[in-house]
């Protein structure tokens, strides 16, 4: 990856000298063995060793590091917990990696205003834990919620199963303090749900680290629902499960989650976390309703009728938190669980219009068959966000290439059906070549202009999201 | 000078050849769309009208920017759907592009989110005259910079919005409205905070400075009476509630969304708000002889500021609480009031979208 390498070696020496002068002590890593730990994120097919890693303890250290990088023209990458599935937090060879997971303090919770101010390295689930004593929670719930950080969530506008009703990260971020790629610190947004003026906060969310680093994030909190009803429906075909989703959406019900798992994903879940799903299912549909108890009771009755009419072979429902947690455990562990089925996997994140889910799934099956690869499907059916898990064995020559080719075909399929190449995992390095397949030349040109205006030296997360070559990176 | 654009290409041509450009939709927010000085070229997009794509099963809709939101509402109603955030000033001719550019959300934003939560895609003519797209037509999409969100609140200063894609929701089949007298503004703010944190899932909650609250429940008809039967006894001590008959309730919500309570001789200002800022903002408004309503549970202040009063005291009160505001009616007022955020980030983004400064400052 020639374009991602850093230019002048003098710059590297100088930046290291400046970083040493910050007095970071053992929190400045430069030894190869220490750096190796940080050489990839959850997309392990890509690895690169950074020049140095800064384990920042304070926002001031982050700013000072960014300024040092800027002074010497050395690119940098912010890293939360490194759970990115698209290579977003992959370090740059010769660049500085700024690790933020020690910036993990919840600075303030205001239960009256229903908001929290947190440092970027706070783990997603910790926000809900801290808010629980006020009867509040932080709604976006990526499956990686127990590890991933708010800063990473902001950079990717991450979602989760319950985002169907609650919205993505950007819908829950009210304001932030960020350091721009040249070291200037600015405040975006504020504490109100009704910002005035262009939505700078909304633009920063999902910018994949290209606009700088979030130093402090103000998020909204929502009441913990009074009642939750979870239904698990078993189908003898994936298509039937998909049809059930269409029926539910058309009925006017607004579940908080609508998730599907196919036979292979169920098998993987049973092999690993043993959620006790009904045996022999070709597809599982998880539907969750939440709200006030009267509404949930009425909606649950409507849902039961819909599921009955949809030809479900079996339906299990629960209001019990323990049983609910078990149902979700199988779903949320699905990515890591496929490790039981194959040594390696690639997870895709394309979106299709929800009425075309059936068509998309059939075509993915056909493409996988043609490529001679197995694909497990577990997805956010309610919003058309697919997660095909392409299984392969990286030790087999050519297997990774075949898996990547299939992944590309699936992305093109999503574009062709009028969807998107990513619903929540971001473009990263993995899908950067596909962005221009989804957007036209003028759209891409504006994205490049935006990045160059904010970061003329192209230091922040260089080589991510925007395609490389042709003067992009 | 005004150009009434019937086609996107005319806008592109105009942007390439002119400066001092200011887009205009339905003209329902003249402080943003009337020329503030001589030499302004108005780009009238009200001719760019009509629904481009609407698939009820998909719960998404794409329409040209000049389409009146009332027209969208009628089309959605035919399929039992709606824009849950009750776009304000619909009956005054507000267009889709104007609602996005002014970031105006009405009462229903409390439960379901505001305009920024429903915009999924945009097409704009940027300052170079290019037609660019951001986002898409699917409800979930993390590809590329989030241009759709950036356009929310952009007030015609970053480009001409020509098309918008939205997600839409099923229209609730039943609603019930309570008028709650809390006994003073402070008690109303406390009640609003308590109600918002509870299990009630209010669809809308608006505060009157005299201490009354207008609360709406929406959803299916079956559980409605049971929801009300539990809510009313749970209201804060000292508060009294009256259920409004359907006709009266409709009229009151229409008044709120149309901002029809605004007295003559005032200009309408939309301010970001928080529960803690309600009392001090109201003090500033009352001292100037104006009026106000606090919408979305107190997240937004709709202020009627006397035409003949200087805006300085309002500006000062907003700054003190870190909030910004924007005049919507009255004399052209292109500048934001209060604490304006974004700094260098805002300047750079603006320079990228409009490198030759084609649009008004
Ligand atoms: C098992 C598993 C399940 C997952 N499930 C989901 C899911 O359900 N939904 C979903 O959306 N994602 C999911 N992910 C992907 C991943 O968890 C998310 O993308 C998450 O937001 C990344 O957070 P992180 O702290 O690990 O960030 P990292 O991987 O460390 O970084 C991600 C990106 O954010 C940037 N970044 C980090 N911190 C900052 C900051 N403070 N300011 C600016 N940029 C920053 C990095 O440079 C990088 O580009 C899953 C991943 C795994 C491994």
mmCIF file of N, CA and C in Angstrom, chain A residues 82-197:
data_model
loop_
_atom_site.group_PDB
_atom_site.id
_atom_site.type_symbol
_atom_site.label_atom_id
_atom_site.label_comp_id
_atom_site.label_asym_id
_atom_site.label_seq_id
_atom_site.Cartn_x
_atom_site.Cartn_y
_atom_site.Cartn_z
ATOM 1 N N UNK A 82 -10.482 -0.854 18.913
ATOM 2 C CA UNK A 82 -9.993 -1.624 17.778
ATOM 3 C C UNK A 82 -10.951 -2.714 17.326
ATOM 4 N N UNK A 83 -12.273 -2.518 17.499
ATOM 5 C CA UNK A 83 -13.232 -3.537 17.058
ATOM 6 C C UNK A 83 -13.793 -3.248 15.666
ATOM 7 N N UNK A 84 -13.250 -2.229 15.015
ATOM 8 C CA UNK A 84 -13.712 -1.921 13.660
ATOM 9 C C UNK A 84 -13.626 -3.156 12.773
ATOM 10 N N UNK A 85 -14.671 -3.375 11.993
ATOM 11 C CA UNK A 85 -14.708 -4.532 11.097
ATOM 12 C C UNK A 85 -14.335 -4.147 9.669
ATOM 13 N N UNK A 86 -13.963 -2.893 9.461
ATOM 14 C CA UNK A 86 -13.657 -2.443 8.104
ATOM 15 C C UNK A 86 -12.233 -1.892 7.993
ATOM 16 N N UNK A 87 -11.425 -2.103 9.017
ATOM 17 C CA UNK A 87 -10.055 -1.596 8.970
ATOM 18 C C UNK A 87 -9.958 -0.124 9.313
ATOM 19 N N UNK A 88 -10.978 0.419 9.957
ATOM 20 C CA UNK A 88 -10.980 1.846 10.295
ATOM 21 C C UNK A 88 -9.852 2.237 11.221
ATOM 22 N N UNK A 89 -9.530 1.375 12.178
ATOM 23 C CA UNK A 89 -8.474 1.733 13.126
ATOM 24 C C UNK A 89 -7.155 1.020 12.823
ATOM 25 N N UNK A 90 -7.054 0.494 11.614
ATOM 26 C CA UNK A 90 -5.773 -0.055 11.148
ATOM 27 C C UNK A 90 -4.729 1.060 11.178
ATOM 28 N N UNK A 91 -3.578 0.836 11.841
ATOM 29 C CA UNK A 91 -2.567 1.896 11.880
ATOM 30 C C UNK A 91 -1.913 2.100 10.516
ATOM 31 N N UNK A 92 -1.200 3.190 10.379
ATOM 32 C CA UNK A 92 -0.476 3.457 9.138
ATOM 33 C C UNK A 92 0.988 3.210 9.382
ATOM 34 N N UNK A 93 1.615 2.542 8.453
ATOM 35 C CA UNK A 93 3.044 2.309 8.579
ATOM 36 C C UNK A 93 3.742 3.663 8.610
ATOM 37 N N UNK A 94 4.530 3.896 9.615
ATOM 38 C CA UNK A 94 5.206 5.185 9.709
ATOM 39 C C UNK A 94 4.340 6.273 10.309
ATOM 40 N N UNK A 95 3.106 5.934 10.682
ATOM 41 C CA UNK A 95 2.230 6.927 11.300
ATOM 42 C C UNK A 95 2.101 6.688 12.792
ATOM 43 N N UNK A 96 1.419 7.608 13.460
ATOM 44 C CA UNK A 96 1.244 7.498 14.905
ATOM 45 C C UNK A 96 -0.168 6.997 15.197
ATOM 46 N N UNK A 97 -0.266 6.036 16.097
ATOM 47 C CA UNK A 97 -1.573 5.541 16.528
ATOM 48 C C UNK A 97 -1.878 6.161 17.891
ATOM 49 N N UNK A 98 -3.026 6.812 17.989
ATOM 50 C CA UNK A 98 -3.389 7.467 19.250
ATOM 51 C C UNK A 98 -4.487 6.630 19.915
ATOM 52 N N UNK A 99 -4.098 5.903 20.952
ATOM 53 C CA UNK A 99 -5.042 5.013 21.636
ATOM 54 C C UNK A 99 -5.789 5.801 22.705
ATOM 55 N N UNK A 100 -7.132 5.701 22.661
ATOM 56 C CA UNK A 100 -7.963 6.568 23.499
ATOM 57 C C UNK A 100 -8.661 5.826 24.629
ATOM 58 N N UNK A 101 -8.398 4.508 24.750
ATOM 59 C CA UNK A 101 -9.233 3.770 25.709
ATOM 60 C C UNK A 101 -8.924 4.037 27.178
ATOM 61 N N UNK A 102 -7.853 4.816 27.437
ATOM 62 C CA UNK A 102 -7.638 5.235 28.834
ATOM 63 C C UNK A 102 -8.410 6.514 29.147
ATOM 64 N N UNK A 103 -8.898 7.177 28.115
ATOM 65 C CA UNK A 103 -9.761 8.356 28.328
ATOM 66 C C UNK A 103 -11.177 7.824 28.551
ATOM 67 N N UNK A 104 -11.380 7.189 29.701
ATOM 68 C CA UNK A 104 -12.604 6.413 29.878
ATOM 69 C C UNK A 104 -13.466 6.914 31.028
ATOM 70 N N UNK A 105 -13.459 8.218 31.236
ATOM 71 C CA UNK A 105 -14.280 8.749 32.327
ATOM 72 C C UNK A 105 -15.600 9.303 31.831
ATOM 73 N N UNK A 106 -16.654 8.990 32.586
ATOM 74 C CA UNK A 106 -17.936 9.637 32.347
ATOM 75 C C UNK A 106 -17.877 10.932 33.139
ATOM 76 N N UNK A 107 -17.872 12.057 32.449
ATOM 77 C CA UNK A 107 -17.593 13.323 33.113
ATOM 78 C C UNK A 107 -18.805 13.849 33.875
ATOM 79 N N UNK A 108 -19.992 13.560 33.337
ATOM 80 C CA UNK A 108 -21.180 14.163 33.955
ATOM 81 C C UNK A 108 -22.410 13.429 33.456
ATOM 82 N N UNK A 109 -23.347 13.187 34.352
ATOM 83 C CA UNK A 109 -24.660 12.711 33.915
ATOM 84 C C UNK A 109 -25.666 13.712 34.455
ATOM 85 N N UNK A 110 -26.505 14.231 33.582
ATOM 86 C CA UNK A 110 -27.544 15.160 34.010
ATOM 87 C C UNK A 110 -28.885 14.466 33.793
ATOM 88 N N UNK A 111 -29.436 13.882 34.862
ATOM 89 C CA UNK A 111 -30.677 13.113 34.686
ATOM 90 C C UNK A 111 -31.864 13.996 34.299
ATOM 91 N N UNK A 112 -31.866 15.245 34.728
ATOM 92 C CA UNK A 112 -32.992 16.130 34.383
ATOM 93 C C UNK A 112 -32.976 16.442 32.892
ATOM 94 N N UNK A 113 -31.789 16.767 32.388
ATOM 95 C CA UNK A 113 -31.684 17.067 30.958
ATOM 96 C C UNK A 113 -31.551 15.779 30.143
ATOM 97 N N UNK A 114 -31.428 14.654 30.831
ATOM 98 C CA UNK A 114 -31.273 13.337 30.195
ATOM 99 C C UNK A 114 -30.100 13.328 29.201
ATOM 100 N N UNK A 115 -28.919 13.649 29.717
ATOM 101 C CA UNK A 115 -27.732 13.586 28.874
ATOM 102 C C UNK A 115 -26.518 13.189 29.702
ATOM 103 N N UNK A 116 -25.504 12.727 28.999
ATOM 104 C CA UNK A 116 -24.227 12.395 29.640
ATOM 105 C C UNK A 116 -23.111 13.014 28.821
ATOM 106 N N UNK A 117 -22.082 13.486 29.519
ATOM 107 C CA UNK A 117 -20.879 13.990 28.844
ATOM 108 C C UNK A 117 -19.769 12.991 29.146
ATOM 109 N N UNK A 118 -19.201 12.416 28.094
ATOM 110 C CA UNK A 118 -18.233 11.328 28.308
ATOM 111 C C UNK A 118 -16.963 11.572 27.512
ATOM 112 N N UNK A 119 -15.886 10.950 27.990
ATOM 113 C CA UNK A 119 -14.648 10.940 27.216
ATOM 114 C C UNK A 119 -14.782 9.896 26.104
ATOM 115 N N UNK A 120 -13.972 10.023 25.048
ATOM 116 C CA UNK A 120 -14.185 9.161 23.868
ATOM 117 C C UNK A 120 -13.880 7.682 24.107
ATOM 118 N N UNK A 121 -13.041 7.391 25.126
ATOM 119 C CA UNK A 121 -12.678 5.999 25.342
ATOM 120 C C UNK A 121 -13.640 5.250 26.253
ATOM 121 N N UNK A 122 -14.741 5.897 26.643
ATOM 122 C CA UNK A 122 -15.721 5.208 27.483
ATOM 123 C C UNK A 122 -16.379 4.091 26.671
ATOM 124 N N UNK A 123 -16.475 2.919 27.270
ATOM 125 C CA UNK A 123 -17.107 1.792 26.586
ATOM 126 C C UNK A 123 -18.622 2.013 26.526
ATOM 127 N N UNK A 124 -19.176 1.741 25.365
ATOM 128 C CA UNK A 124 -20.597 1.973 25.099
ATOM 129 C C UNK A 124 -21.493 1.554 26.262
ATOM 130 N N UNK A 125 -21.368 0.300 26.698
ATOM 131 C CA UNK A 125 -22.276 -0.234 27.716
ATOM 132 C C UNK A 125 -22.120 0.465 29.072
ATOM 133 N N UNK A 126 -20.920 1.029 29.316
ATOM 134 C CA UNK A 126 -20.692 1.716 30.588
ATOM 135 C C UNK A 126 -21.600 2.935 30.737
ATOM 136 N N UNK A 127 -21.953 3.542 29.624
ATOM 137 C CA UNK A 127 -22.820 4.720 29.697
ATOM 138 C C UNK A 127 -24.193 4.291 30.224
ATOM 139 N N UNK A 128 -24.724 3.216 29.672
ATOM 140 C CA UNK A 128 -26.019 2.722 30.147
ATOM 141 C C UNK A 128 -25.940 2.255 31.594
ATOM 142 N N UNK A 129 -24.828 1.609 31.940
ATOM 143 C CA UNK A 129 -24.669 1.144 33.324
ATOM 144 C C UNK A 129 -24.728 2.314 34.288
ATOM 145 N N UNK A 130 -23.998 3.392 33.938
ATOM 146 C CA UNK A 130 -23.944 4.549 34.832
ATOM 147 C C UNK A 130 -25.278 5.283 34.878
ATOM 148 N N UNK A 131 -26.019 5.221 33.762
ATOM 149 C CA UNK A 131 -27.284 5.953 33.699
ATOM 150 C C UNK A 131 -28.420 5.172 34.350
ATOM 151 N N UNK A 132 -28.204 3.879 34.561
ATOM 152 C CA UNK A 132 -29.284 3.001 35.034
ATOM 153 C C UNK A 132 -29.866 3.470 36.364
ATOM 154 N N UNK A 133 -29.017 4.035 37.203
ATOM 155 C CA UNK A 133 -29.534 4.441 38.520
ATOM 156 C C UNK A 133 -30.533 5.596 38.417
ATOM 157 N N UNK A 134 -30.565 6.241 37.265
ATOM 158 C CA UNK A 134 -31.579 7.287 37.041
ATOM 159 C C UNK A 134 -32.733 6.772 36.181
ATOM 160 N N UNK A 135 -32.747 5.479 35.919
ATOM 161 C CA UNK A 135 -33.801 4.920 35.065
ATOM 162 C C UNK A 135 -33.589 5.267 33.606
ATOM 163 N N UNK A 136 -32.333 5.582 33.258
ATOM 164 C CA UNK A 136 -32.048 6.004 31.882
ATOM 165 C C UNK A 136 -31.052 5.047 31.230
ATOM 166 N N UNK A 137 -30.941 5.117 29.918
ATOM 167 C CA UNK A 137 -29.958 4.305 29.208
ATOM 168 C C UNK A 137 -29.503 5.038 27.946
ATOM 169 N N UNK A 138 -28.360 4.584 27.409
ATOM 170 C CA UNK A 138 -27.871 5.077 26.128
ATOM 171 C C UNK A 138 -28.356 4.075 25.079
ATOM 172 N N UNK A 139 -29.135 4.542 24.089
ATOM 173 C CA UNK A 139 -29.872 3.606 23.235
ATOM 174 C C UNK A 139 -29.042 2.826 22.209
ATOM 175 N N UNK A 140 -28.114 3.434 21.473
ATOM 176 C CA UNK A 140 -27.431 2.643 20.430
ATOM 177 C C UNK A 140 -26.672 1.443 21.029
ATOM 178 N N UNK A 141 -26.918 0.267 20.505
ATOM 179 C CA UNK A 141 -26.402 -0.959 21.123
ATOM 180 C C UNK A 141 -25.724 -1.886 20.119
ATOM 181 N N UNK A 142 -24.555 -1.474 19.600
ATOM 182 C CA UNK A 142 -23.842 -2.418 18.726
ATOM 183 C C UNK A 142 -23.601 -3.734 19.461
ATOM 184 N N UNK A 143 -23.509 -4.826 18.711
ATOM 185 C CA UNK A 143 -23.280 -6.122 19.349
ATOM 186 C C UNK A 143 -21.971 -6.125 20.122
ATOM 187 N N UNK A 144 -21.065 -5.234 19.758
ATOM 188 C CA UNK A 144 -19.783 -5.101 20.448
ATOM 189 C C UNK A 144 -19.860 -4.146 21.640
ATOM 190 N N UNK A 145 -21.073 -3.870 22.118
ATOM 191 C CA UNK A 145 -21.299 -2.821 23.127
ATOM 192 C C UNK A 145 -20.458 -2.973 24.401
ATOM 193 N N UNK A 146 -20.093 -4.201 24.751
ATOM 194 C CA UNK A 146 -19.332 -4.376 25.991
ATOM 195 C C UNK A 146 -17.851 -4.057 25.811
ATOM 196 N N UNK A 147 -17.426 -3.786 24.586
ATOM 197 C CA UNK A 147 -16.012 -3.482 24.316
ATOM 198 C C UNK A 147 -15.818 -2.153 23.596
ATOM 199 N N UNK A 148 -16.646 -1.870 22.600
ATOM 200 C CA UNK A 148 -16.370 -0.733 21.723
ATOM 201 C C UNK A 148 -16.593 0.586 22.456
ATOM 202 N N UNK A 149 -15.958 1.639 21.954
ATOM 203 C CA UNK A 149 -15.990 2.929 22.649
ATOM 204 C C UNK A 149 -16.923 3.922 21.967
ATOM 205 N N UNK A 150 -17.305 4.917 22.730
ATOM 206 C CA UNK A 150 -18.174 5.971 22.185
ATOM 207 C C UNK A 150 -17.454 6.704 21.048
ATOM 208 N N UNK A 151 -16.151 6.927 21.167
ATOM 209 C CA UNK A 151 -15.400 7.597 20.098
ATOM 210 C C UNK A 151 -15.458 6.808 18.800
ATOM 211 N N UNK A 152 -15.259 5.492 18.885
ATOM 212 C CA UNK A 152 -15.369 4.640 17.702
ATOM 213 C C UNK A 152 -16.787 4.648 17.148
ATOM 214 N N UNK A 153 -17.771 4.627 18.032
ATOM 215 C CA UNK A 153 -19.175 4.680 17.611
ATOM 216 C C UNK A 153 -19.468 5.970 16.840
ATOM 217 N N UNK A 154 -18.927 7.078 17.358
ATOM 218 C CA UNK A 154 -19.130 8.368 16.700
ATOM 219 C C UNK A 154 -18.499 8.341 15.306
ATOM 220 N N UNK A 155 -17.259 7.827 15.225
ATOM 221 C CA UNK A 155 -16.542 7.842 13.954
ATOM 222 C C UNK A 155 -17.277 7.032 12.884
ATOM 223 N N UNK A 156 -17.966 5.971 13.288
ATOM 224 C CA UNK A 156 -18.651 5.117 12.316
ATOM 225 C C UNK A 156 -20.168 5.298 12.306
ATOM 226 N N UNK A 157 -20.687 6.192 13.137
ATOM 227 C CA UNK A 157 -22.136 6.297 13.280
ATOM 228 C C UNK A 157 -22.731 4.905 13.490
ATOM 229 N N UNK A 158 -22.184 4.208 14.468
ATOM 230 C CA UNK A 158 -22.532 2.803 14.688
ATOM 231 C C UNK A 158 -24.000 2.618 15.050
ATOM 232 N N UNK A 159 -24.471 1.435 14.734
ATOM 233 C CA UNK A 159 -25.857 1.087 15.043
ATOM 234 C C UNK A 159 -25.897 -0.158 15.896
ATOM 235 N N UNK A 160 -27.069 -0.763 15.941
ATOM 236 C CA UNK A 160 -27.251 -1.986 16.706
ATOM 237 C C UNK A 160 -28.650 -2.483 16.463
ATOM 238 N N UNK A 161 -28.968 -3.614 17.079
ATOM 239 C CA UNK A 161 -30.263 -4.240 16.826
ATOM 240 C C UNK A 161 -31.423 -3.290 17.139
ATOM 241 N N UNK A 162 -31.285 -2.491 18.182
ATOM 242 C CA UNK A 162 -32.407 -1.651 18.600
ATOM 243 C C UNK A 162 -32.450 -0.296 17.891
ATOM 244 N N UNK A 163 -31.545 -0.115 16.913
ATOM 245 C CA UNK A 163 -31.531 1.146 16.179
ATOM 246 C C UNK A 163 -32.699 1.269 15.219
ATOM 247 N N UNK A 164 -33.383 0.160 14.978
ATOM 248 C CA UNK A 164 -34.565 0.211 14.108
ATOM 249 C C UNK A 164 -35.525 1.290 14.603
ATOM 250 N N UNK A 165 -35.737 1.327 15.913
ATOM 251 C CA UNK A 165 -36.642 2.332 16.455
ATOM 252 C C UNK A 165 -35.887 3.538 17.019
ATOM 253 N N UNK A 166 -34.729 3.277 17.612
ATOM 254 C CA UNK A 166 -34.049 4.350 18.349
ATOM 255 C C UNK A 166 -33.145 5.215 17.490
ATOM 256 N N UNK A 167 -32.718 4.710 16.325
ATOM 257 C CA UNK A 167 -31.793 5.487 15.503
ATOM 258 C C UNK A 167 -30.350 5.131 15.818
ATOM 259 N N UNK A 168 -29.461 5.695 14.991
ATOM 260 C CA UNK A 168 -28.042 5.368 15.073
ATOM 261 C C UNK A 168 -27.342 6.306 16.060
ATOM 262 N N UNK A 169 -26.033 6.161 16.148
ATOM 263 C CA UNK A 169 -25.251 7.007 17.056
ATOM 264 C C UNK A 169 -25.522 8.498 16.812
ATOM 265 N N UNK A 170 -25.503 8.903 15.536
ATOM 266 C CA UNK A 170 -25.665 10.338 15.229
ATOM 267 C C UNK A 170 -26.982 10.888 15.766
ATOM 268 N N UNK A 171 -27.988 10.036 15.891
ATOM 269 C CA UNK A 171 -29.268 10.495 16.411
ATOM 270 C C UNK A 171 -29.227 10.687 17.923
ATOM 271 N N UNK A 172 -28.122 10.285 18.544
ATOM 272 C CA UNK A 172 -28.020 10.360 20.000
ATOM 273 C C UNK A 172 -26.865 11.232 20.480
ATOM 274 N N UNK A 173 -26.129 11.811 19.541
ATOM 275 C CA UNK A 173 -25.030 12.699 19.924
ATOM 276 C C UNK A 173 -25.517 14.139 19.805
ATOM 277 N N UNK A 174 -25.420 14.873 20.906
ATOM 278 C CA UNK A 174 -25.902 16.249 20.921
ATOM 279 C C UNK A 174 -24.786 17.241 20.625
ATOM 280 N N UNK A 175 -23.599 16.908 21.072
ATOM 281 C CA UNK A 175 -22.500 17.852 20.874
ATOM 282 C C UNK A 175 -21.179 17.176 21.151
ATOM 283 N N UNK A 176 -20.102 17.829 20.766
ATOM 284 C CA UNK A 176 -18.783 17.287 21.106
ATOM 285 C C UNK A 176 -17.709 18.356 20.993
ATOM 286 N N UNK A 177 -16.604 18.043 21.647
ATOM 287 C CA UNK A 177 -15.397 18.843 21.481
ATOM 288 C C UNK A 177 -14.460 17.982 20.667
ATOM 289 N N UNK A 178 -13.907 18.551 19.599
ATOM 290 C CA UNK A 178 -13.029 17.759 18.730
ATOM 291 C C UNK A 178 -11.728 18.503 18.479
ATOM 292 N N UNK A 179 -10.680 17.741 18.229
ATOM 293 C CA UNK A 179 -9.437 18.352 17.770
ATOM 294 C C UNK A 179 -9.348 18.094 16.267
ATOM 295 N N UNK A 180 -9.229 19.172 15.513
ATOM 296 C CA UNK A 180 -9.126 19.053 14.056
ATOM 297 C C UNK A 180 -7.721 18.555 13.705
ATOM 298 N N UNK A 181 -7.529 18.081 12.475
ATOM 299 C CA UNK A 181 -6.241 17.457 12.133
ATOM 300 C C UNK A 181 -5.027 18.384 12.240
ATOM 301 N N UNK A 182 -5.242 19.684 12.370
ATOM 302 C CA UNK A 182 -4.093 20.578 12.554
ATOM 303 C C UNK A 182 -3.937 20.988 14.006
ATOM 304 N N UNK A 183 -4.698 20.358 14.895
ATOM 305 C CA UNK A 183 -4.523 20.623 16.315
ATOM 306 C C UNK A 183 -5.445 21.680 16.882
ATOM 307 N N UNK A 184 -6.256 22.288 16.031
ATOM 308 C CA UNK A 184 -7.205 23.284 16.548
ATOM 309 C C UNK A 184 -8.389 22.570 17.217
ATOM 310 N N UNK A 185 -8.799 23.095 18.376
ATOM 311 C CA UNK A 185 -9.891 22.460 19.114
ATOM 312 C C UNK A 185 -11.169 23.271 18.927
ATOM 313 N N UNK A 186 -12.262 22.602 18.534
ATOM 314 C CA UNK A 186 -13.536 23.312 18.346
ATOM 315 C C UNK A 186 -14.673 22.562 19.032
ATOM 316 N N UNK A 187 -15.715 23.336 19.374
ATOM 317 C CA UNK A 187 -16.926 22.753 19.946
ATOM 318 C C UNK A 187 -18.008 22.697 18.877
ATOM 319 N N UNK A 188 -18.694 21.561 18.797
ATOM 320 C CA UNK A 188 -19.788 21.390 17.858
ATOM 321 C C UNK A 188 -21.047 21.063 18.656
ATOM 322 N N UNK A 189 -22.205 21.566 18.182
ATOM 323 C CA UNK A 189 -23.461 21.231 18.854
ATOM 324 C C UNK A 189 -23.521 21.791 20.248
ATOM 325 N N UNK A 190 -24.246 21.127 21.111
ATOM 326 C CA UNK A 190 -24.407 21.621 22.468
ATOM 327 C C UNK A 190 -25.182 20.617 23.291
ATOM 328 N N UNK A 191 -26.171 21.092 24.044
ATOM 329 C CA UNK A 191 -26.932 20.183 24.900
ATOM 330 C C UNK A 191 -28.368 20.043 24.451
ATOM 331 N N UNK A 192 -28.759 20.796 23.425
ATOM 332 C CA UNK A 192 -30.157 20.756 23.005
ATOM 333 C C UNK A 192 -30.366 19.721 21.911
ATOM 334 N N UNK A 193 -31.545 19.113 21.920
ATOM 335 C CA UNK A 193 -31.939 18.189 20.852
ATOM 336 C C UNK A 193 -32.299 18.925 19.579
ATOM 337 N N UNK A 194 -32.420 20.253 19.666
ATOM 338 C CA UNK A 194 -32.863 21.053 18.527
ATOM 339 C C UNK A 194 -31.789 22.065 18.165
ATOM 340 N N UNK A 195 -30.673 21.602 17.571
ATOM 341 C CA UNK A 195 -29.606 22.542 17.253
ATOM 342 C C UNK A 195 -30.068 23.581 16.223
ATOM 343 N N UNK A 196 -29.391 24.726 16.258
ATOM 344 C CA UNK A 196 -29.681 25.802 15.309
ATOM 345 C C UNK A 196 -28.422 26.007 14.473
ATOM 346 N N UNK A 197 -28.602 26.180 13.177
ATOM 347 C CA UNK A 197 -27.444 26.301 12.279
ATOM 348 C C UNK A 197 -27.089 24.937 11.728
#
